[in-house]
Amino acid sequence: MPTVADPTALTDAIRAALETVQDPEIRRPITELGMVRSVDVGPDGAGGTLVTVGLDLTTQGCPLKDTLTRDITAAVIAVESITSVNVEMGVMSAEQRKELRSMLRGGVAEPEIPFSKPGSLTRIYAIASGKGGVGKSTVTANLAAAMAADGLRVGVLDADVYGFSLPRMMGVELPPTRVDDMLLPPVAHDVKVISIGMFVPAGQPVVWRGPMLHRALQQFLTDVFWGDLDVLLLDLPPGTGDIAISVGQLLPSAEIVVVTTPQVAASEVAERAGSVALQTRQHVIGVIENMSWLEQPDGSRLELFGAGGGATVAASLTKTMGTEVPLLAQVPLDVNLREAGDAGTPVVLSAPDSPAAQALRGIARTLATRSRGLAGRPLGLSPVSR
Ligand code: ADP
């Protein structure tokens, strides 16, 4: 253990302690990000040792100042012989920010969509539905939270311009932090969340049409620092609109999951939403039936919205697409599910053993472990000489 008598060892121990502190948004050690400007060690005036850490924030108004101060203090105070810690906040210079952006982009100066690069290992699932109110956003939020709880690195892009309910369902309160032209997504339940709703003044309807939506989606894919993700989930607007086409162009390796209710009317439009994938040459990899039944106190199932919608959509898409589109699961109606969504903690975390949560956790595991198709993905083959 270092002692004050061994200043080099002490400085090393403080450095090592700082390396354990992550920037809450970028999720890398603050030392790696060039945020630690200085470390000074001296007497604290009461016979102990004071460490003053100079920290450069990415932006002046960094909303996570308090978290950083707390984490740094906790890490450094744990070093033997340190009795007090002082964190002095500054702000990165334009030059430092440029270096940071370039480092985060892996040395690439110009923004590009990391997920469409050959060799990207991120699985992308676009969650679609024929109409609103079938639980598409609820399903997306729960799949994201369940996958993150299983240890995957997960991001969610809420592109549902008519609903953008994901921030509320995930309990996101902070807006993204802007580092010049780069956006750092807020993190909730270990999931990075970006929503169109974060860029629209509260209470205003979005009247964006095709080209604007396309640009917004493109910007979210290029300008947001997603980091290395195992899974990116997209919450698409309901219906068969332009955004599905944009997703096809910008994220050719995205695979579609269709959410429907058991109702016949809902299942018909869900089929149409799914078959847009034919035009965009994307794979529909499964159907989720939501609100399938309400379990009664005596254990019987009340089928409030009828029965069979999920199976019908799966069968019909299997025919249209020419590949097997399975019914992934049936998620029952569950008051916990709605309450959890309203409270900002998805039901897979707040009541993981409830029947709805179990069904959703099952889907999350299926999607996380299924082998990926090769659709839209370059194979990286090159000719060999014989
Ligand atoms: P969409 O994204 O398809 O418009 P939402 O996910 O916003 O739909 O869900 C609509 C409403 O239905 C929300 O209030 C949500 O909490 C509720 N809900 C969704 N699925 C269920 C379910 N299985 N049981 C109970 N309520 C649900």
Short mmCIF file of C-alpha atoms and ligand atoms in Angstrom, two decimals:
data_model
loop_
_atom_site.label_atom_id
_atom_site.label_comp_id
_atom_site.label_asym_id
_atom_site.label_seq_id
_atom_site.Cartn_x
_atom_site.Cartn_y
_atom_site.Cartn_z
CA MET A 1 0.00 0.00 0.00
CA PRO A 2 1.39 3.43 -0.86
CA THR A 3 2.17 5.87 1.91
CA VAL A 4 2.70 9.62 1.81
CA ALA A 5 6.39 8.91 2.20
CA ASP A 6 6.35 7.38 -1.27
CA PRO A 7 4.94 10.16 -3.48
CA THR A 8 5.32 8.33 -6.79
CA ALA A 9 3.45 5.30 -5.56
CA LEU A 10 0.78 7.57 -4.13
CA THR A 11 0.32 9.44 -7.40
CA ASP A 12 0.16 6.09 -9.22
CA ALA A 13 -2.49 4.87 -6.78
CA ILE A 14 -4.54 8.04 -7.31
CA ARG A 15 -4.24 7.67 -11.09
CA ALA A 16 -5.32 4.05 -10.84
CA ALA A 17 -8.29 5.13 -8.74
CA LEU A 18 -9.26 7.76 -11.32
CA GLU A 19 -9.06 5.14 -14.07
CA THR A 20 -12.00 3.37 -12.41
CA VAL A 21 -14.21 6.45 -12.79
CA GLN A 22 -16.29 6.48 -15.97
CA ASP A 23 -17.89 9.41 -17.68
CA PRO A 24 -21.58 8.54 -17.13
CA GLU A 25 -22.57 9.33 -20.71
CA ILE A 26 -19.60 8.20 -22.76
CA ARG A 27 -19.00 5.25 -20.44
CA ARG A 28 -15.26 5.22 -20.70
CA PRO A 29 -12.72 6.08 -18.00
CA ILE A 30 -12.31 9.83 -17.53
CA THR A 31 -8.53 9.35 -17.75
CA GLU A 32 -8.86 7.83 -21.24
CA LEU A 33 -11.05 10.73 -22.39
CA GLY A 34 -8.49 13.38 -21.46
CA MET A 35 -10.80 14.87 -18.87
CA VAL A 36 -8.31 14.77 -15.97
CA ARG A 37 -6.30 17.98 -16.28
CA SER A 38 -4.27 17.75 -13.08
CA VAL A 39 -3.80 15.85 -9.85
CA ASP A 40 -2.23 17.68 -6.90
CA VAL A 41 -1.41 16.15 -3.56
CA GLY A 42 -0.78 18.24 -0.45
CA PRO A 43 -1.55 18.64 3.24
CA ASP A 44 -5.18 19.28 4.10
CA GLY A 45 -4.33 21.58 7.01
CA ALA A 46 -5.58 19.11 9.58
CA GLY A 47 -2.73 16.64 9.49
CA GLY A 48 -4.15 14.64 6.58
CA THR A 49 -3.63 14.55 2.83
CA LEU A 50 -5.75 16.48 0.33
CA VAL A 51 -5.99 15.53 -3.33
CA THR A 52 -7.15 18.18 -5.77
CA VAL A 53 -8.34 16.77 -9.09
CA GLY A 54 -8.64 19.21 -12.00
CA LEU A 55 -11.39 17.94 -14.29
CA ASP A 56 -12.25 19.31 -17.72
CA LEU A 57 -15.89 18.76 -18.64
CA THR A 58 -17.00 18.28 -22.21
CA THR A 59 -19.40 21.22 -21.91
CA GLN A 60 -19.93 23.97 -19.39
CA GLY A 61 -23.48 22.97 -18.62
CA CYS A 62 -22.65 19.27 -18.17
CA PRO A 63 -25.69 17.91 -16.32
CA LEU A 64 -23.65 15.18 -14.69
CA LYS A 65 -21.21 17.35 -12.72
CA ASP A 66 -22.51 16.10 -9.40
CA THR A 67 -22.29 12.46 -10.41
CA LEU A 68 -18.71 12.93 -11.57
CA THR A 69 -17.71 14.78 -8.39
CA ARG A 70 -19.25 12.04 -6.27
CA ASP A 71 -17.64 9.19 -8.22
CA ILE A 72 -14.20 10.84 -8.26
CA THR A 73 -14.36 11.63 -4.55
CA ALA A 74 -15.41 8.07 -3.70
CA ALA A 75 -12.64 6.54 -5.82
CA VAL A 76 -9.82 8.78 -4.58
CA ILE A 77 -10.78 8.80 -0.91
CA ALA A 78 -10.46 5.01 -0.98
CA VAL A 79 -6.72 5.37 -1.62
CA GLU A 80 -4.82 4.80 1.62
CA SER A 81 -3.76 7.93 3.52
CA ILE A 82 -6.00 10.29 1.54
CA THR A 83 -8.27 12.22 3.88
CA SER A 84 -9.98 14.70 1.59
CA VAL A 85 -10.68 15.25 -2.09
CA ASN A 86 -11.44 18.42 -3.98
CA VAL A 87 -12.66 18.39 -7.58
CA GLU A 88 -12.02 21.58 -9.56
CA MET A 89 -14.18 21.74 -12.66
CA GLY A 90 -13.07 23.36 -15.88
CA VAL A 91 -14.18 23.02 -19.49
CA MET A 92 -12.39 21.43 -22.44
CA SER A 93 -10.99 23.76 -25.06
CA ALA A 94 -12.27 23.56 -28.64
CA GLU A 95 -9.07 21.71 -29.53
CA GLN A 96 -9.55 19.15 -26.73
CA ARG A 97 -13.14 18.57 -27.78
CA LYS A 98 -12.06 18.00 -31.35
CA GLU A 99 -9.54 15.42 -30.19
CA LEU A 100 -12.17 13.74 -28.05
CA ARG A 101 -14.64 13.55 -30.93
CA SER A 102 -12.04 12.15 -33.23
CA MET A 103 -11.02 9.57 -30.59
CA LEU A 104 -14.62 8.52 -30.04
CA ARG A 105 -15.10 8.12 -33.76
CA GLY A 106 -12.07 5.88 -33.89
CA GLY A 107 -9.86 8.47 -35.55
CA VAL A 108 -12.38 9.22 -38.28
CA ALA A 109 -12.87 12.95 -38.80
CA GLU A 110 -16.14 12.85 -40.75
CA PRO A 111 -19.27 11.40 -39.21
CA GLU A 112 -20.47 8.12 -40.65
CA ILE A 113 -23.01 5.51 -39.63
CA PRO A 114 -21.00 3.07 -37.55
CA PHE A 115 -23.61 0.32 -37.87
CA SER A 116 -23.48 0.17 -41.64
CA LYS A 117 -19.73 -0.28 -41.77
CA PRO A 118 -18.59 -3.69 -42.94
CA GLY A 119 -17.75 -5.81 -39.94
CA SER A 120 -20.13 -4.03 -37.56
CA LEU A 121 -21.21 -6.58 -34.99
CA THR A 122 -24.21 -4.63 -33.72
CA ARG A 123 -27.52 -6.40 -34.21
CA ILE A 124 -30.21 -3.95 -35.25
CA TYR A 125 -33.87 -4.66 -34.62
CA ALA A 126 -36.51 -2.24 -35.88
CA ILE A 127 -39.75 -2.67 -33.96
CA ALA A 128 -42.72 -1.96 -36.22
CA SER A 129 -46.50 -2.04 -35.98
CA GLY A 130 -49.40 -1.40 -38.27
CA LYS A 131 -51.11 1.09 -35.98
CA GLY A 132 -50.51 2.98 -32.78
CA GLY A 133 -51.45 1.83 -29.32
CA VAL A 134 -50.61 -1.85 -29.75
CA GLY A 135 -47.71 -1.62 -27.28
CA LYS A 136 -44.79 -1.25 -29.71
CA SER A 137 -42.95 1.28 -27.53
CA THR A 138 -43.67 -0.71 -24.39
CA VAL A 139 -42.21 -3.80 -26.03
CA THR A 140 -39.15 -1.85 -27.24
CA ALA A 141 -38.44 -0.36 -23.81
CA ASN A 142 -38.77 -3.74 -22.13
CA LEU A 143 -36.63 -5.59 -24.65
CA ALA A 144 -33.92 -2.95 -24.23
CA ALA A 145 -34.00 -3.09 -20.45
CA ALA A 146 -34.05 -6.90 -20.40
CA MET A 147 -31.10 -7.18 -22.78
CA ALA A 148 -29.10 -4.61 -20.78
CA ALA A 149 -29.90 -6.51 -17.58
CA ASP A 150 -28.48 -9.60 -19.27
CA GLY A 151 -25.22 -7.73 -19.75
CA LEU A 152 -25.54 -6.57 -23.36
CA ARG A 153 -24.60 -3.08 -24.48
CA VAL A 154 -27.87 -1.66 -25.75
CA GLY A 155 -29.01 1.53 -27.46
CA VAL A 156 -32.53 2.61 -28.33
CA LEU A 157 -33.45 5.07 -31.04
CA ASP A 158 -37.00 6.32 -30.69
CA ALA A 159 -38.05 7.29 -34.19
CA ASP A 160 -41.77 7.17 -33.45
CA VAL A 161 -42.55 10.74 -34.45
CA TYR A 162 -46.18 10.36 -33.50
CA GLY A 163 -45.60 8.91 -30.07
CA PHE A 164 -42.08 9.33 -28.74
CA SER A 165 -42.93 7.78 -25.42
CA LEU A 166 -39.66 5.95 -24.87
CA PRO A 167 -37.89 8.55 -22.70
CA ARG A 168 -40.80 8.46 -20.25
CA MET A 169 -41.02 4.66 -20.31
CA MET A 170 -37.29 4.37 -19.69
CA GLY A 171 -37.31 7.09 -17.04
CA VAL A 172 -34.95 9.38 -18.96
CA GLU A 173 -35.02 12.87 -17.54
CA LEU A 174 -31.94 14.51 -18.99
CA PRO A 175 -31.52 15.67 -22.57
CA PRO A 176 -28.50 14.48 -24.54
CA THR A 177 -25.29 16.42 -23.94
CA ARG A 178 -23.96 18.22 -26.96
CA VAL A 179 -20.22 18.26 -27.62
CA ASP A 180 -20.25 20.56 -30.63
CA ASP A 181 -21.77 18.43 -33.35
CA MET A 182 -21.69 15.20 -31.35
CA LEU A 183 -24.53 14.10 -29.08
CA LEU A 184 -24.01 11.98 -26.00
CA PRO A 185 -27.19 10.02 -25.31
CA PRO A 186 -28.56 9.89 -21.78
CA VAL A 187 -28.40 6.46 -20.16
CA ALA A 188 -31.27 4.86 -18.25
CA HIS A 189 -31.31 1.33 -16.84
CA ASP A 190 -27.97 0.86 -18.65
CA VAL A 191 -29.56 1.67 -22.01
CA LYS A 192 -28.51 4.61 -24.20
CA VAL A 193 -31.65 6.41 -25.29
CA ILE A 194 -32.16 8.94 -28.06
CA SER A 195 -35.58 10.15 -29.05
CA ILE A 196 -36.88 12.59 -31.62
CA GLY A 197 -38.95 13.89 -28.71
CA MET A 198 -35.76 15.27 -27.13
CA PHE A 199 -35.49 17.75 -29.98
CA VAL A 200 -39.05 18.96 -30.13
CA PRO A 201 -40.36 21.62 -27.74
CA ALA A 202 -42.81 20.07 -25.28
CA GLY A 203 -46.42 20.02 -26.39
CA GLN A 204 -45.68 20.68 -30.06
CA PRO A 205 -46.78 18.14 -32.63
CA VAL A 206 -44.20 16.94 -35.09
CA VAL A 207 -45.10 17.70 -38.65
CA TRP A 208 -41.96 16.32 -40.20
CA ARG A 209 -42.36 14.58 -43.51
CA GLY A 210 -40.16 12.21 -45.49
CA PRO A 211 -36.96 14.13 -46.23
CA MET A 212 -36.81 15.76 -42.81
CA LEU A 213 -37.41 12.48 -41.08
CA HIS A 214 -34.74 10.87 -43.19
CA ARG A 215 -32.26 13.57 -42.20
CA ALA A 216 -33.22 13.32 -38.53
CA LEU A 217 -32.72 9.58 -38.56
CA GLN A 218 -29.44 9.94 -40.38
CA GLN A 219 -28.28 12.50 -37.85
CA PHE A 220 -29.17 10.24 -34.95
CA LEU A 221 -27.12 7.50 -36.50
CA THR A 222 -24.08 9.62 -37.35
CA ASP A 223 -23.93 12.34 -34.72
CA VAL A 224 -24.91 10.35 -31.65
CA PHE A 225 -22.03 8.68 -29.88
CA TRP A 226 -23.43 5.17 -29.46
CA GLY A 227 -20.10 3.51 -28.70
CA ASP A 228 -19.78 -0.24 -29.23
CA LEU A 229 -23.27 -1.66 -29.04
CA ASP A 230 -24.32 -5.29 -29.05
CA VAL A 231 -27.87 -4.34 -29.95
CA LEU A 232 -29.56 -1.24 -31.35
CA LEU A 233 -33.35 -1.17 -31.12
CA LEU A 234 -35.39 1.21 -33.23
CA ASP A 235 -38.90 2.19 -32.25
CA LEU A 236 -40.49 2.94 -35.63
CA PRO A 237 -43.61 5.04 -36.11
CA PRO A 238 -46.72 2.93 -36.71
CA GLY A 239 -47.77 2.24 -40.27
CA THR A 240 -45.95 1.86 -43.51
CA GLY A 241 -44.50 5.35 -43.81
CA ASP A 242 -41.35 6.84 -45.25
CA ILE A 243 -39.26 6.10 -42.23
CA ALA A 244 -39.35 2.36 -42.95
CA ILE A 245 -37.79 3.13 -46.34
CA SER A 246 -35.18 5.37 -44.70
CA VAL A 247 -34.29 2.63 -42.25
CA GLY A 248 -33.87 0.29 -45.20
CA GLN A 249 -31.48 2.70 -46.86
CA LEU A 250 -29.52 3.84 -43.82
CA LEU A 251 -29.42 0.55 -41.95
CA PRO A 252 -29.61 -2.25 -44.50
CA SER A 253 -28.76 -4.86 -41.89
CA ALA A 254 -31.70 -3.90 -39.65
CA GLU A 255 -34.15 -6.73 -39.10
CA ILE A 256 -37.84 -6.11 -38.50
CA VAL A 257 -39.96 -7.32 -35.61
CA VAL A 258 -43.71 -6.72 -35.98
CA VAL A 259 -45.92 -6.07 -32.96
CA THR A 260 -49.66 -6.67 -33.19
CA THR A 261 -52.64 -7.32 -30.95
CA PRO A 262 -54.86 -10.40 -31.33
CA GLN A 263 -57.49 -8.28 -33.07
CA VAL A 264 -58.21 -8.96 -36.72
CA ALA A 265 -58.18 -5.29 -37.77
CA ALA A 266 -54.83 -4.75 -36.08
CA SER A 267 -53.35 -7.86 -37.59
CA GLU A 268 -54.30 -6.84 -41.13
CA VAL A 269 -52.43 -3.55 -40.91
CA ALA A 270 -49.54 -5.27 -39.16
CA GLU A 271 -49.16 -7.51 -42.21
CA ARG A 272 -48.92 -4.45 -44.44
CA ALA A 273 -46.28 -2.89 -42.14
CA GLY A 274 -44.31 -6.09 -42.31
CA SER A 275 -44.50 -6.45 -46.05
CA VAL A 276 -42.87 -3.01 -46.58
CA ALA A 277 -39.75 -4.97 -45.70
CA LEU A 278 -40.10 -6.77 -49.03
CA GLN A 279 -39.54 -3.47 -50.84
CA THR A 280 -36.62 -2.51 -48.63
CA ARG A 281 -35.19 -6.04 -48.82
CA GLN A 282 -35.10 -6.42 -45.10
CA HIS A 283 -35.92 -9.49 -43.08
CA VAL A 284 -38.95 -9.72 -40.87
CA ILE A 285 -37.67 -12.05 -38.20
CA GLY A 286 -40.72 -12.45 -36.04
CA VAL A 287 -44.07 -11.30 -34.73
CA ILE A 288 -44.94 -10.39 -31.16
CA GLU A 289 -48.58 -10.54 -30.13
CA ASN A 290 -49.26 -8.08 -27.30
CA MET A 291 -52.32 -7.73 -25.04
CA SER A 292 -53.12 -11.39 -25.77
CA TRP A 293 -55.29 -12.05 -22.72
CA LEU A 294 -56.03 -10.91 -19.21
CA GLU A 295 -55.48 -13.54 -16.58
CA GLN A 296 -58.47 -13.84 -14.24
CA PRO A 297 -58.24 -14.48 -10.47
CA ASP A 298 -59.31 -18.08 -11.11
CA GLY A 299 -56.43 -18.54 -13.56
CA SER A 300 -58.60 -18.51 -16.70
CA ARG A 301 -57.74 -16.22 -19.60
CA LEU A 302 -60.03 -13.48 -20.77
CA GLU A 303 -59.31 -12.73 -24.41
CA LEU A 304 -60.32 -9.08 -24.42
CA PHE A 305 -59.17 -8.36 -27.95
CA GLY A 306 -60.03 -11.68 -29.54
CA ALA A 307 -57.53 -14.34 -30.45
CA GLY A 308 -55.19 -15.43 -33.19
CA GLY A 309 -53.93 -12.10 -34.57
CA GLY A 310 -50.26 -12.86 -33.93
CA ALA A 311 -50.41 -16.32 -35.50
CA THR A 312 -52.31 -14.95 -38.51
CA VAL A 313 -49.74 -12.20 -39.13
CA ALA A 314 -46.87 -14.67 -38.73
CA ALA A 315 -48.44 -17.10 -41.22
CA SER A 316 -49.24 -14.39 -43.71
CA LEU A 317 -45.76 -12.80 -43.54
CA THR A 318 -44.18 -16.22 -43.89
CA LYS A 319 -46.06 -16.55 -47.16
CA THR A 320 -45.31 -13.02 -48.40
CA MET A 321 -41.64 -13.05 -47.44
CA GLY A 322 -40.96 -16.60 -48.51
CA THR A 323 -39.08 -17.30 -45.28
CA GLU A 324 -40.29 -18.54 -41.93
CA VAL A 325 -41.57 -15.64 -39.81
CA PRO A 326 -42.30 -17.12 -36.37
CA LEU A 327 -44.67 -15.86 -33.69
CA LEU A 328 -42.02 -15.04 -31.09
CA ALA A 329 -44.32 -14.72 -28.08
CA GLN A 330 -47.68 -13.68 -26.72
CA VAL A 331 -47.54 -10.99 -24.06
CA PRO A 332 -50.58 -10.88 -21.77
CA LEU A 333 -52.31 -7.74 -20.58
CA ASP A 334 -50.82 -6.73 -17.28
CA VAL A 335 -51.53 -3.71 -15.13
CA ASN A 336 -47.91 -3.89 -13.87
CA LEU A 337 -46.74 -3.33 -17.42
CA ARG A 338 -48.59 -0.07 -17.87
CA GLU A 339 -47.79 1.18 -14.38
CA ALA A 340 -44.12 0.37 -14.81
CA GLY A 341 -44.08 2.23 -18.13
CA ASP A 342 -45.69 5.27 -16.55
CA ALA A 343 -43.20 5.18 -13.68
CA GLY A 344 -40.13 4.94 -15.93
CA THR A 345 -38.96 1.48 -14.88
CA PRO A 346 -39.80 -1.22 -17.43
CA VAL A 347 -41.73 -4.17 -16.00
CA VAL A 348 -38.92 -6.63 -16.79
CA LEU A 349 -36.99 -4.81 -14.04
CA SER A 350 -39.78 -3.79 -11.64
CA ALA A 351 -41.70 -7.09 -11.66
CA PRO A 352 -39.49 -9.54 -13.58
CA ASP A 353 -41.54 -12.58 -12.58
CA SER A 354 -44.91 -11.27 -13.72
CA PRO A 355 -46.26 -13.21 -16.73
CA ALA A 356 -45.86 -10.23 -19.10
CA ALA A 357 -42.26 -9.65 -17.96
CA GLN A 358 -41.45 -13.33 -18.39
CA ALA A 359 -42.75 -13.31 -21.95
CA LEU A 360 -40.78 -10.15 -22.76
CA ARG A 361 -37.58 -11.50 -21.18
CA GLY A 362 -37.98 -14.62 -23.27
CA ILE A 363 -38.18 -12.55 -26.47
CA ALA A 364 -35.13 -10.52 -25.39
CA ARG A 365 -33.10 -13.72 -24.98
CA THR A 366 -34.28 -15.07 -28.33
CA LEU A 367 -33.32 -11.86 -30.13
CA ALA A 368 -29.99 -11.57 -28.31
CA THR A 369 -28.88 -15.08 -29.14
CA ARG A 370 -30.29 -15.84 -32.58
CA SER A 371 -27.75 -16.13 -35.32
CA ARG A 372 -27.79 -13.24 -37.69
CA GLY A 373 -28.89 -13.46 -41.27
CA LEU A 374 -26.63 -12.16 -44.00
CA ALA A 375 -29.22 -9.92 -45.64
CA GLY A 376 -27.86 -6.53 -46.55
CA ARG A 377 -24.48 -7.34 -45.09
CA PRO A 378 -21.35 -7.35 -47.20
CA LEU A 379 -19.65 -10.70 -46.92
CA GLY A 380 -16.17 -9.24 -47.13
CA LEU A 381 -15.12 -11.89 -49.64
CA SER A 382 -12.19 -11.24 -51.89
CA PRO A 383 -10.87 -13.40 -54.69
CA VAL A 384 -7.88 -15.57 -53.95
CA SER A 385 -5.20 -16.40 -56.43
CA ARG A 386 -4.63 -20.07 -57.08
P1 ADP B 1 -47.52 2.05 -29.22
O1 ADP B 1 -46.06 2.29 -29.09
O2 ADP B 1 -47.82 0.86 -30.08
O3 ADP B 1 -48.31 3.25 -29.62
P2 ADP B 1 -47.53 1.92 -26.32
O4 ADP B 1 -46.36 1.04 -26.04
O5 ADP B 1 -47.37 3.38 -26.12
O6 ADP B 1 -48.09 1.62 -27.78
O7 ADP B 1 -48.73 1.33 -25.46
C1 ADP B 1 -50.00 1.96 -25.41
C2 ADP B 1 -50.55 1.86 -23.98
O8 ADP B 1 -50.87 0.52 -23.68
C3 ADP B 1 -49.56 2.32 -22.93
O9 ADP B 1 -50.24 3.01 -21.93
C4 ADP B 1 -49.02 1.03 -22.38
O10 ADP B 1 -48.61 1.15 -21.01
C5 ADP B 1 -50.19 0.10 -22.49
N1 ADP B 1 -49.80 -1.30 -22.69
C6 ADP B 1 -49.04 -1.83 -23.69
N2 ADP B 1 -48.94 -3.16 -23.58
C7 ADP B 1 -49.67 -3.53 -22.49
C8 ADP B 1 -49.97 -4.77 -21.84
N3 ADP B 1 -49.51 -5.94 -22.32
N4 ADP B 1 -50.72 -4.73 -20.71
C9 ADP B 1 -51.20 -3.55 -20.22
N5 ADP B 1 -50.98 -2.35 -20.79
C10 ADP B 1 -50.20 -2.33 -21.91
#
